[in-house]
Protein backbone atom coordinates (compact mmCIF):
# COMPACT_ATOMS: atom_id res chain seq x y z
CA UNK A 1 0.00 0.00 0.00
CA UNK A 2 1.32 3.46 -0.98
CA UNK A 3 0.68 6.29 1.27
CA UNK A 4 1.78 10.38 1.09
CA UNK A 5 1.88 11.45 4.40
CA UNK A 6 1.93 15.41 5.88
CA UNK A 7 2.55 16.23 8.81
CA UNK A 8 2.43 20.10 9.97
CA UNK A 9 3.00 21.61 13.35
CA UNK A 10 2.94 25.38 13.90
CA UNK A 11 3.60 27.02 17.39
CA UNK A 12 2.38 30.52 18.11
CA UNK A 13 4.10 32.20 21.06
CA UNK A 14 2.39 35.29 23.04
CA UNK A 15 5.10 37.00 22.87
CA UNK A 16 8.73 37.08 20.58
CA UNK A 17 11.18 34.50 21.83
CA UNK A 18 14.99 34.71 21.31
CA UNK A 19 15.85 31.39 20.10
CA UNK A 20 14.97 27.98 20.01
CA UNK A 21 16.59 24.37 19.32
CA UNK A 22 14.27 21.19 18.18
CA UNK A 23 14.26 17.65 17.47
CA UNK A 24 11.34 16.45 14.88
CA UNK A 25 11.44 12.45 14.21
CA UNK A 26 8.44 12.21 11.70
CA UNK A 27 10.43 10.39 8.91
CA UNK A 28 9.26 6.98 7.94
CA UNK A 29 11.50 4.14 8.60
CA UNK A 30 12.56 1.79 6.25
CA UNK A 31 12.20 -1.81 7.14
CA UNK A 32 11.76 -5.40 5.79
CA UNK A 33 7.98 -4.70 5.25
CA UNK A 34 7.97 -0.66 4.67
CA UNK A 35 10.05 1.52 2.17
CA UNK A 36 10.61 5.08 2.13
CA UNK A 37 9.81 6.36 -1.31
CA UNK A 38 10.86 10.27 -0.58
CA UNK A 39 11.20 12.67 2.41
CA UNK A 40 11.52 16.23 2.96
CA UNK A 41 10.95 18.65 5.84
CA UNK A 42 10.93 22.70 5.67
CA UNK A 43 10.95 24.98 8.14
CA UNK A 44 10.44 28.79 9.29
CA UNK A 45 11.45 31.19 10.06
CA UNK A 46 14.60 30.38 7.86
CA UNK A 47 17.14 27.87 9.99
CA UNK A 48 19.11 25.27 9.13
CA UNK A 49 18.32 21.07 9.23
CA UNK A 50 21.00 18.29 10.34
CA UNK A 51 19.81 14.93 10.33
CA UNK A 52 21.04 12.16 12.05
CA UNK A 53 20.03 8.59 12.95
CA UNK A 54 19.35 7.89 16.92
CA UNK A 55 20.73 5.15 19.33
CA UNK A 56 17.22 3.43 18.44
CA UNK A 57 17.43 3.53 14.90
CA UNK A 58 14.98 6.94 14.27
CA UNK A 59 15.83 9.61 11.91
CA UNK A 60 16.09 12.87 13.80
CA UNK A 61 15.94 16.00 11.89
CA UNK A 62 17.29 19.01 14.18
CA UNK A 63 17.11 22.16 13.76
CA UNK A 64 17.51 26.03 15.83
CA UNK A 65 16.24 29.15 15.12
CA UNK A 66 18.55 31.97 16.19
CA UNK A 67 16.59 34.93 15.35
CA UNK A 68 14.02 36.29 17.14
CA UNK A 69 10.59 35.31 15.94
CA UNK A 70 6.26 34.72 17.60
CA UNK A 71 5.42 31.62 15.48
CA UNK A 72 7.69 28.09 14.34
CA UNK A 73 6.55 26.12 11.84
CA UNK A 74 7.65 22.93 11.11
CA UNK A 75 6.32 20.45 7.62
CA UNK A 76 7.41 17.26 7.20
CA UNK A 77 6.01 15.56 4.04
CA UNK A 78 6.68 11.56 3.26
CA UNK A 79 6.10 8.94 0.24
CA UNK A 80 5.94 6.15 2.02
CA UNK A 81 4.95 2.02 0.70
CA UNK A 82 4.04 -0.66 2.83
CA UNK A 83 3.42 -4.56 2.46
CA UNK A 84 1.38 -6.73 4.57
CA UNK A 85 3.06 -8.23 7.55
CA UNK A 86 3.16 -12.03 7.73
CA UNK A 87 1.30 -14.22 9.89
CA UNK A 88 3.24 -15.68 12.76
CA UNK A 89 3.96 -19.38 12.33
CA UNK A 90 6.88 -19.94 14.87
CA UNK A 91 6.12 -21.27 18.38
CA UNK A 92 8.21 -20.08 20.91
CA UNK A 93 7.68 -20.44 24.86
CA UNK A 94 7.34 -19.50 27.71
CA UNK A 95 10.68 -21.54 29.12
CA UNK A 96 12.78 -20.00 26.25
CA UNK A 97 12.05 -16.10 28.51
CA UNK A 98 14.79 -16.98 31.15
CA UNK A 99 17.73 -18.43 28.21
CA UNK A 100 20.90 -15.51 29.64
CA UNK A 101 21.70 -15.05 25.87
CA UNK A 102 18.24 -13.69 25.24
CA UNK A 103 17.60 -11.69 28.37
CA UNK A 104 21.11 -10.19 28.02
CA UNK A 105 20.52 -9.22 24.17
CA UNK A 106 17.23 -7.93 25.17
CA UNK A 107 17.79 -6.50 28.44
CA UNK A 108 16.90 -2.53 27.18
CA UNK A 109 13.15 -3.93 26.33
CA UNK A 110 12.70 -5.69 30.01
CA UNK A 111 13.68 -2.68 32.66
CA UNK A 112 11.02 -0.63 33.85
CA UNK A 113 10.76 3.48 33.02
CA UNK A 114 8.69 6.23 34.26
CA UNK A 115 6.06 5.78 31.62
CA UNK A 116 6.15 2.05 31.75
CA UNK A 117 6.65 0.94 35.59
CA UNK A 118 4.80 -1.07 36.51
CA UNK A 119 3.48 -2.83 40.73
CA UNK A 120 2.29 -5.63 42.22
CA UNK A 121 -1.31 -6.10 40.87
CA UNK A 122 -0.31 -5.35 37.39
CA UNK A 123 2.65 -7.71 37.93
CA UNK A 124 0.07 -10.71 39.33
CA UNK A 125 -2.44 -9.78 36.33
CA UNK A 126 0.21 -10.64 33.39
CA UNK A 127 1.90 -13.50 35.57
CA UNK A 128 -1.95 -14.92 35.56
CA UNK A 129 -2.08 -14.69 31.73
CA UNK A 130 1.01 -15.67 31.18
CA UNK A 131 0.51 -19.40 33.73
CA UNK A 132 -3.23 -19.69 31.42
CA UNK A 133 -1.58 -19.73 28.09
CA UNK A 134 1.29 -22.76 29.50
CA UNK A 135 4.20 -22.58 27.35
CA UNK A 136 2.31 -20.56 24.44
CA UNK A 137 4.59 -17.37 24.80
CA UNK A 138 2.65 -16.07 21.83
CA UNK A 139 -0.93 -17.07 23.40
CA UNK A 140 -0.02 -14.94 26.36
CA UNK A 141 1.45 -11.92 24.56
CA UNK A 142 -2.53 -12.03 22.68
CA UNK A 143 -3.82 -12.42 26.11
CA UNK A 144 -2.00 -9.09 27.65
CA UNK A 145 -3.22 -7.76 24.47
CA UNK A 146 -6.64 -8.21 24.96
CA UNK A 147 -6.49 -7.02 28.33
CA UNK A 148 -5.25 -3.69 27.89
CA UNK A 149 -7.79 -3.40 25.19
CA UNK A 150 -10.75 -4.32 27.22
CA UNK A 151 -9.72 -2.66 30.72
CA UNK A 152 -8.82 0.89 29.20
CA UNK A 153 -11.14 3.03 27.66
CA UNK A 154 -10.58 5.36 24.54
CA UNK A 155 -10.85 8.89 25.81
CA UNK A 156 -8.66 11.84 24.30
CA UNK A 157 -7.33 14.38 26.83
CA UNK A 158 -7.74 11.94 29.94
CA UNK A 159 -3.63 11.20 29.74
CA UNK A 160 -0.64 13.68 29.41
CA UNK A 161 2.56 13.17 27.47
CA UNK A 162 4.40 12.36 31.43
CA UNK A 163 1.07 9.64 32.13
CA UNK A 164 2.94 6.41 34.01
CA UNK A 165 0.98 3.42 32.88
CA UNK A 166 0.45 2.51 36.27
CA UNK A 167 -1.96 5.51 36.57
CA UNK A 168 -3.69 4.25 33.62
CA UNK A 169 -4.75 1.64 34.84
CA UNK A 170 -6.04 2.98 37.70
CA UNK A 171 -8.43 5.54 36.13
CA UNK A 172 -9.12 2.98 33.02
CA UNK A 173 -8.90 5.30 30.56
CA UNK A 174 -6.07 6.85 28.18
CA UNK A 175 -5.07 7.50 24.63
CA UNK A 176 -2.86 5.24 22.17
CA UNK A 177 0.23 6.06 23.78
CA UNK A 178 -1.36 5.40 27.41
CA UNK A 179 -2.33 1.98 25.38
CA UNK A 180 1.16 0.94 24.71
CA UNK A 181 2.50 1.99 27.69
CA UNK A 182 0.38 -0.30 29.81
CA UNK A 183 1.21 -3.37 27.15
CA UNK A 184 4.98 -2.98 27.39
CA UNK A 185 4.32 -2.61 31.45
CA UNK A 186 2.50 -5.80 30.96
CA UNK A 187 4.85 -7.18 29.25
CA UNK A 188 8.19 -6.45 31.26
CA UNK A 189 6.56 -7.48 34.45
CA UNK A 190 6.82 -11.23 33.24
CA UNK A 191 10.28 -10.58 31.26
CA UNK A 192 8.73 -10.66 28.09
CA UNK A 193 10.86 -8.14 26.52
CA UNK A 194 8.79 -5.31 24.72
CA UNK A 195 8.81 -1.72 22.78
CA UNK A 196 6.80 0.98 21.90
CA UNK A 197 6.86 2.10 18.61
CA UNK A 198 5.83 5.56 16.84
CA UNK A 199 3.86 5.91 13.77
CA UNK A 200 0.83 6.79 11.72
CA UNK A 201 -2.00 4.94 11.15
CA UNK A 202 -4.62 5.37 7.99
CA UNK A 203 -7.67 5.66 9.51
CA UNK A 204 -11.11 7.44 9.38
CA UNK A 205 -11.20 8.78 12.56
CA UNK A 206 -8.79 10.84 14.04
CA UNK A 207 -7.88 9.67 17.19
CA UNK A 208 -6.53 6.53 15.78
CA UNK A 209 -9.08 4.35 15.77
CA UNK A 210 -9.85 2.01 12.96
CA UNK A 211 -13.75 2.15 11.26
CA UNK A 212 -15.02 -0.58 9.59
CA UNK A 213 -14.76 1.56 6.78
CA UNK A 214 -11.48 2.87 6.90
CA UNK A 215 -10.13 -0.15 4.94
CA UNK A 216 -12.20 0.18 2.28
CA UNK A 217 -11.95 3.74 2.39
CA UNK A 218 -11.45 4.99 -1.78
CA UNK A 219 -8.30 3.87 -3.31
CA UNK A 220 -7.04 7.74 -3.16
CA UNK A 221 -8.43 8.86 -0.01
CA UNK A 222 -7.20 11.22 2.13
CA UNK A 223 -7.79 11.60 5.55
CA UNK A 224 -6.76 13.96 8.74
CA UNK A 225 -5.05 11.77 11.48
CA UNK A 226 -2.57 11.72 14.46
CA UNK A 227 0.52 10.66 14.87
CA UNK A 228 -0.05 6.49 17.04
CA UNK A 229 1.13 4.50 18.87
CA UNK A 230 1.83 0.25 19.74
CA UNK A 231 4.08 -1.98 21.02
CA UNK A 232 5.97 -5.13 19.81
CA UNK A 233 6.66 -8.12 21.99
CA UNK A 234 10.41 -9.09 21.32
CA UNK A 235 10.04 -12.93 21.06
CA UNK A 236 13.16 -15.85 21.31
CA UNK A 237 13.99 -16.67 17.58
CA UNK A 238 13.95 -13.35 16.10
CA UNK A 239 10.44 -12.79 16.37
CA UNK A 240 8.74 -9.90 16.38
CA UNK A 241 5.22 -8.95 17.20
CA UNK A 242 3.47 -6.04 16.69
CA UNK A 243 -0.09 -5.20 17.95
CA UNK A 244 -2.22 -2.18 18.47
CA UNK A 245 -3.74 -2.47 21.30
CA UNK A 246 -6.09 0.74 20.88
CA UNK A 247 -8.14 -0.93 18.30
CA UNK A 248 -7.49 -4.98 19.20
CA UNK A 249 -6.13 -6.12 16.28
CA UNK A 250 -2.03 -6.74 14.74
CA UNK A 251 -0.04 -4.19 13.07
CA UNK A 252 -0.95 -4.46 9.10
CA UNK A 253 0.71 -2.08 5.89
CA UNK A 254 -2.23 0.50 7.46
CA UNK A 255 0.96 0.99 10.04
CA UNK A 256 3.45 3.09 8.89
CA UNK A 257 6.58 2.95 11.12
CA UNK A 258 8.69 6.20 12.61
CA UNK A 259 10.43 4.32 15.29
CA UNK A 260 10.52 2.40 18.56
CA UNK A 261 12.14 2.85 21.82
CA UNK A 262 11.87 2.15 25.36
CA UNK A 263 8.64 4.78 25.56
CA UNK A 264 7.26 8.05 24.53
CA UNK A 265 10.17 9.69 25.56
CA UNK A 266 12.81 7.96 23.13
CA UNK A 267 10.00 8.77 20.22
CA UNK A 268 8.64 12.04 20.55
CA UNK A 269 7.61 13.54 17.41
CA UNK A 270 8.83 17.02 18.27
CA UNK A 271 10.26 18.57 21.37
CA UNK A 272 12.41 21.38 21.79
CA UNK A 273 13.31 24.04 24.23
CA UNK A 274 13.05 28.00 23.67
CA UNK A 275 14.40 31.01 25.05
CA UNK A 276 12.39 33.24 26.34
CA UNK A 277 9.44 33.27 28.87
CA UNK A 278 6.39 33.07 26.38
CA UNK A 279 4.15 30.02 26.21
CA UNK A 280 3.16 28.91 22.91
CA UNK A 281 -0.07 27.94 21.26
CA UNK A 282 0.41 24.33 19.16
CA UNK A 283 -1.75 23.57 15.84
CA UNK A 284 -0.53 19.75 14.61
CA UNK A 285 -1.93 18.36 11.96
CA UNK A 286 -1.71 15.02 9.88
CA UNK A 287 -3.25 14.07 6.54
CA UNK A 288 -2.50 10.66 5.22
CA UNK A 289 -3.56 10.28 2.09
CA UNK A 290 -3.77 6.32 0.18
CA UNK A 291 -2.99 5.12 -3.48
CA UNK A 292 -2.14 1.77 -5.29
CA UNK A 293 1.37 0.85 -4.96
CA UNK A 294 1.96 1.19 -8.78
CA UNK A 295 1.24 5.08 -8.47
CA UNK A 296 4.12 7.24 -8.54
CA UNK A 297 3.64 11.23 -7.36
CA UNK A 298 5.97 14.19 -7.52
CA UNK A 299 7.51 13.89 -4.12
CA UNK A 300 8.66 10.85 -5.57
CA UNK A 301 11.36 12.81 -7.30
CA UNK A 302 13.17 14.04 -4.07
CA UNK A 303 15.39 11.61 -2.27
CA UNK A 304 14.72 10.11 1.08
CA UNK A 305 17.88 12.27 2.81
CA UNK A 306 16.70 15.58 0.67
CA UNK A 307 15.70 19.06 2.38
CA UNK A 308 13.93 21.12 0.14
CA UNK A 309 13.29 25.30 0.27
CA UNK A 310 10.09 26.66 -0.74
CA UNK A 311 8.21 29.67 -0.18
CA UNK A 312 7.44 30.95 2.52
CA UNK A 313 9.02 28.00 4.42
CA UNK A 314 13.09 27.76 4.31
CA UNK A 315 15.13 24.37 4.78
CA UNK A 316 17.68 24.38 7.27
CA UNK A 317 20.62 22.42 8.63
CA UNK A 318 21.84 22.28 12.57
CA UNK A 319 23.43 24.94 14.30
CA UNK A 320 27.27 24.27 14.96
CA UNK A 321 28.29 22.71 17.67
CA UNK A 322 29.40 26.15 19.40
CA UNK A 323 26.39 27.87 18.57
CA UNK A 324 24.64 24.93 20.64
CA UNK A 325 26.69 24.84 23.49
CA UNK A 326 26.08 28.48 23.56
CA UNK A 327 22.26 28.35 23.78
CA UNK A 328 22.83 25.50 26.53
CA UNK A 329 24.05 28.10 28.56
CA UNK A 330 22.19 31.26 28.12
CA UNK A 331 18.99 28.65 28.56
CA UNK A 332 20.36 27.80 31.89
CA UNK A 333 19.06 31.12 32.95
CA UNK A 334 15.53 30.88 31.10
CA UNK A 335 14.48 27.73 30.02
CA UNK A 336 11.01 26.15 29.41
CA UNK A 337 10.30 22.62 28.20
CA UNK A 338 7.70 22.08 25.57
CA UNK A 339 6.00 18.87 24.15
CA UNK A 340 3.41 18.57 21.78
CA UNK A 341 1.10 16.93 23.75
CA UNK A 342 -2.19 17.57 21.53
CA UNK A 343 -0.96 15.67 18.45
CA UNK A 344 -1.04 12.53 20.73
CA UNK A 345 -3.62 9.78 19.23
């Protein structure tokens, strides 16, 4: 399946700010099942765009704004192609959890975090799960699945970006990211080893959640979206599986893949800092838009590592290194962390 993909943030501050430095990681990944076609991100005011590729794997495109200036916008526009994932055949279990070559090679996906720490009744929940299915490691992965899917209600604006999955399942309800939090919590508590993972999803309503029209939707459809979230269980023999447990069903080529880390944190679409004591006003805005995979389309022509100028938005390219360690310090005196917290699914 062949999807274009734009994705546009604009913050508004109430008042000018001096500078500002930002991480966006919107870019597609390319994978076994999921090819970047073409991908280009602009920018203003005018700054300039390094890109680099994190400790997880994630493209980062980084950018700061040294001039003065009441709004940031920030486009990032994708070609993207995905193929159906294959059904699971292997059969690995339970026993295989506790072999020291696979908890040492997975060890990053089995500690706890502060979005995905987990106590004692979560941690008797999965171990119940987890004694039902036997040795079917793959049975209880569906089972913890299922569970986070029918204990946590959809409800947008119940969570914030800093929401520990504990506390979601407390109050029963969350977003997509609250979703996969609580899985991967799951998950851990029984040394499964597991991962959340950043994306998009094609889908008719916006919060992420799949209609039963929304894959039959027209074969060039466009529609307004959020940025989503899952997790993948990390399975002995190289297995990997991915599920989405806002809607209760696997990851399929309606997925398209940003990254994965250990949570939110490691995958934020875009964070930044800025100097200057205004607060700022955030518009984010997604449209994925669906064509046959034969199709090609003029952002075909630019290369996956391209940044591209246009009017009235400029491309851009990182600050030097001394130009960064220099707004490190002069933010040590005004400082204010920023997260956009309304694109969440």
């Amino acid at each position: 399946m062949r999807f274009d993909i734009r994705y546009r943030t604009c913050f508004t501050y109430d008042r000018t700010v001096a500078e500002s430095h930002n991480e966006l990681r919107a870019c597609p990944a390319t994978t076994e099942h999921q090819k970047l076609l073409s991908y280009r991100v602009t920018v203003a005011p005018t700054a300039r765009v390094h890109s680099f590729t994190d400790y997880w794997g994630t493209r980062v495109d980084t950018f700061g704004v040294r001039a003065p200036h009441d709004e940031l916008e920030v486009l990032a526009e994708a070609a993207v192609e995905t193929t159906p994932l294959p059904a699971v055949t292997a059969a690995p279990q339970v026993s295989q959890l506790a072999e020291a070559a696979f908890v040492r090679s997975e060890v990053e996906y089995l500690e706890p975090t502060p979005l995905t720490e987990w106590n004692d009744e979560l941690r008797r929940r999965a171990e119940a799960l987890v004694a039902a299915s036997g040795e079917d490691l793959i049975g209880a992965v569906l089972a913890i699945h299922r569970l986070v899917r029918t204990s946590i209600r959809y409800e947008a604006g119940a969570t914030g970006v800093d929401t520990p999955a504990v506390e979601v399942w407390r109050s029963g309800v969350g977003v997509c990211q609250d979703h996969a939090h609580l899985a991967v919590a799951l998950c851990r508590s029984v040394g499964i080893p597991a991962r959340y993972v950043s994306g998009y999803l094609f889908s008719e309503h916006a919060g992420g959640l799949v209609s039963a029209g929304a894959g039959g939707a027209d074969r060039s459809s466009s529609v307004e979206v959020q940025t989503h979230a899952w997790f993948e269980a990390i399975l002995p023999g190289g297995i990997e599986l991915a599920l989405d447990p806002t809607n209760g069903r696997q990851v399929s080529d309606h997925h398209v893949r940003i990254g994965h880390g250990r949570d939110y944190g490691d995958v934020t679409p875009l964070h930044g800092v800025h100097l200057g004591e205004a607060t700022a006003a955030l518009e984010a805005t997604v449209t994925m838009q669906r064509f046959p995979s034969h199709v090609r389309r003029d952002l075909d022509t630019t290369s996956p590592a391209a940044v591209t100028t246009r009017t009235p938005l400029a491309s851009a390219t990182l600050e030097r290194a001394d130009d960064h360690r220099r707004l490190q310090q002069q933010q040590q005196q005004q400082q204010q962390q920023r997260a956009t917290q309304p694109e969440r699914c």
